[in-house]
Amino acid sequence: PICSGLYKNPLTITECLHTFCRSCLYKYFTTGAKKCPHPKCGMPLQPDPYKDALQDRTLESLVDKVLFVNVKEEDDVHERNFHAKRGIRPKPEFESGSTMTTDKAGPVIATDDEIDLFLEPDEESLHRIPPLERPHLCVSGRARIVHLKKYLLRKLNMPEKDISSLDLKCRNEIVGNDHSLRFTERTVW
């Protein structure tokens, strides 16, 4: 992200697939910039850069469910406190007194749109990478292989420029970046 923080409402630029927080990207575009803000990209976004940035629900789901499990609950608590301190009427979903709870002890259960995966390094690869601390993921079936690659690069502290050197395999078959997990499940699994 431009802010170097968590992806909040991520938007992905369709031309180059770089992803940024919505507020960071809109703030950048309000300066009159019409190119990708990534320092090594600079892809022109003409005539209207807002049309080239689409909400990335898959990445948002991945971030919310895998990387930052408690962030949503913490944000809700902070928002409730913010409203209470200032005497502002809370959002309708907060008025009912409902609270979000998560079953931290229970197993991760995939819904119809989600796919369970287990990511492990290829033992036969010439380039050894360490195993993930938490290799089990429950991800939307709409997530693309490129999203998993970006996730892995971040978890392995590798630069994003190395994305082309990282291959993901399913049943010893390299899977293309633009394939969704649902497509991969139906054609390779």
XYZ file of C-alpha atoms in Angstrom:
189
model
C 0.000 0.000 0.000
C 0.975 3.635 -0.428
C 0.609 4.070 3.338
C 2.746 0.967 4.053
C -0.064 -0.274 6.278
C -2.844 -2.832 5.981
C -4.931 -2.938 2.829
C -8.160 -1.143 3.747
C -10.790 -1.609 1.020
C -8.148 -2.622 -1.539
C -8.387 -1.479 -5.154
C -6.399 -3.166 -7.903
C -5.371 -1.250 -10.997
C -6.536 -3.370 -13.916
C -3.684 -2.371 -16.226
C -0.766 -3.463 -14.034
C -2.431 -5.387 -11.149
C -0.856 -3.237 -8.416
C -3.075 -2.963 -5.363
C -3.536 -0.050 -2.950
C -5.871 1.057 -0.163
C -8.922 2.850 -1.564
C -8.370 6.007 0.484
C -4.645 6.138 -0.347
C -5.278 5.668 -4.064
C -8.096 8.230 -4.214
C -5.981 10.724 -2.294
C -3.175 10.139 -4.817
C -5.564 10.628 -7.768
C -6.923 13.888 -6.312
C -3.449 15.395 -6.795
C -4.098 15.117 -10.552
C -1.917 12.048 -11.053
C -3.014 9.760 -13.876
C -0.546 6.906 -13.503
C 0.019 3.957 -11.202
C 1.565 5.186 -7.930
C 3.878 2.168 -7.662
C 7.407 3.647 -7.796
C 8.681 1.134 -10.363
C 5.555 1.024 -12.544
C 4.084 4.374 -13.534
C 1.570 2.763 -15.930
C -0.479 5.581 -17.527
C -4.158 5.541 -16.550
C -5.907 7.743 -19.083
C -8.317 9.482 -19.311
C -9.937 8.644 -15.949
C -7.714 6.770 -13.472
C -10.677 5.988 -11.198
C -12.128 3.676 -13.855
C -8.923 1.623 -13.967
C -9.029 0.875 -10.224
C -11.491 -1.842 -9.239
C -12.414 -3.117 -5.812
C -10.461 -6.273 -5.079
C -12.929 -8.271 -3.000
C -10.816 -11.382 -3.262
C -7.759 -9.734 -1.750
C -9.943 -8.047 0.861
C -11.351 -11.445 1.797
C -7.862 -12.948 1.876
C -6.569 -10.143 4.100
C -9.571 -10.269 6.420
C -9.739 -14.045 6.785
C -6.117 -15.083 6.662
C -3.730 -12.318 7.580
C -5.596 -10.071 9.982
C -8.243 -12.143 11.675
C -8.900 -9.704 14.552
C -8.590 -6.423 12.639
C -12.302 -6.219 11.736
C -13.365 -6.756 15.344
C -10.778 -4.228 16.587
C -11.916 -1.688 13.963
C -15.522 -2.143 15.072
C -14.581 -1.572 18.723
C -12.572 1.554 17.836
C -15.431 2.852 15.687
C -17.972 2.297 18.468
C -15.703 4.112 20.934
C -15.159 6.957 18.464
C -18.917 7.427 18.041
C -19.563 7.170 21.784
C -16.887 9.749 22.739
C -18.229 12.303 20.267
C -21.920 11.675 20.774
C -22.317 10.626 17.130
C -25.138 8.275 16.227
C -23.589 4.847 15.514
C -24.014 2.919 12.283
C -27.256 0.917 12.068
C -25.412 -2.394 12.479
C -23.980 -1.123 15.793
C -27.321 0.140 17.132
C -28.819 -3.316 17.582
C -26.103 -4.094 20.100
C -24.865 -6.964 18.020
C -21.289 -7.977 18.485
C -19.083 -9.941 16.187
C -17.622 -13.112 17.612
C -15.238 -15.607 16.193
C -14.660 -19.168 17.256
C -10.891 -19.055 17.576
C -10.624 -22.594 18.902
C -12.697 -24.208 16.176
C -11.530 -25.414 12.772
C -11.698 -23.267 9.660
C -14.736 -24.345 7.649
C -15.009 -23.418 3.985
C -18.306 -22.165 2.604
C -19.466 -22.957 -0.944
C -17.431 -20.061 -2.346
C -14.288 -20.905 -0.387
C -11.557 -23.413 -1.010
C -9.274 -25.017 1.555
C -5.641 -25.175 0.495
C -2.423 -26.396 1.928
C 0.665 -24.582 0.627
C 3.987 -26.362 0.875
C 7.344 -25.911 -0.868
C 8.205 -28.194 -3.783
C 10.776 -30.678 -2.501
C 12.175 -31.186 -6.019
C 12.733 -27.481 -6.711
C 16.253 -26.162 -7.192
C 15.359 -22.982 -5.285
C 14.486 -23.903 -1.721
C 11.996 -21.717 0.075
C 11.076 -22.184 3.723
C 7.689 -23.640 4.645
C 5.006 -21.239 5.847
C 4.301 -20.988 9.548
C 0.585 -21.464 8.768
C 0.326 -23.342 5.458
C -3.434 -23.995 5.655
C -5.604 -21.343 3.968
C -9.313 -20.973 3.436
C -9.704 -18.626 0.455
C -12.440 -17.496 -1.897
C -12.743 -19.634 -5.015
C -12.623 -16.383 -7.015
C -9.066 -15.669 -5.816
C -6.547 -15.949 -8.605
C -3.166 -17.620 -8.486
C -1.514 -14.194 -8.686
C -3.184 -13.282 -5.363
C -1.685 -16.349 -3.713
C 1.710 -15.475 -5.183
C 1.519 -11.958 -3.749
C 0.513 -13.408 -0.390
C 3.450 -15.840 -0.452
C 5.942 -13.135 -1.418
C 4.849 -11.046 1.545
C 4.911 -13.968 3.954
C 8.383 -14.978 2.728
C 9.669 -11.369 2.787
C 10.532 -11.509 -0.894
C 10.324 -8.453 -3.184
C 7.238 -8.213 -5.409
C 9.460 -8.126 -8.494
C 10.177 -11.835 -7.838
C 6.558 -12.752 -8.616
C 7.473 -14.054 -12.080
C 10.069 -16.427 -10.610
C 7.543 -18.009 -8.250
C 5.519 -20.898 -9.679
C 2.568 -22.522 -7.962
C 1.846 -26.144 -8.744
C -1.168 -28.323 -8.292
C -0.558 -32.044 -8.769
C 2.886 -31.243 -10.198
C 1.362 -29.007 -12.856
C 2.240 -25.283 -12.944
C -0.911 -23.180 -12.652
C -1.301 -19.939 -14.632
C -1.453 -16.570 -12.813
C -4.869 -15.596 -14.161
C -6.597 -18.846 -13.218
C -9.022 -18.669 -10.331
C -8.840 -21.273 -7.599
C -12.297 -22.524 -8.586
C -11.101 -23.019 -12.188
C -7.968 -24.771 -10.948
C -10.057 -26.998 -8.691
C -12.276 -28.040 -11.592
C -9.524 -28.597 -14.158
C -6.485 -29.815 -12.223
C -7.551 -31.187 -8.824
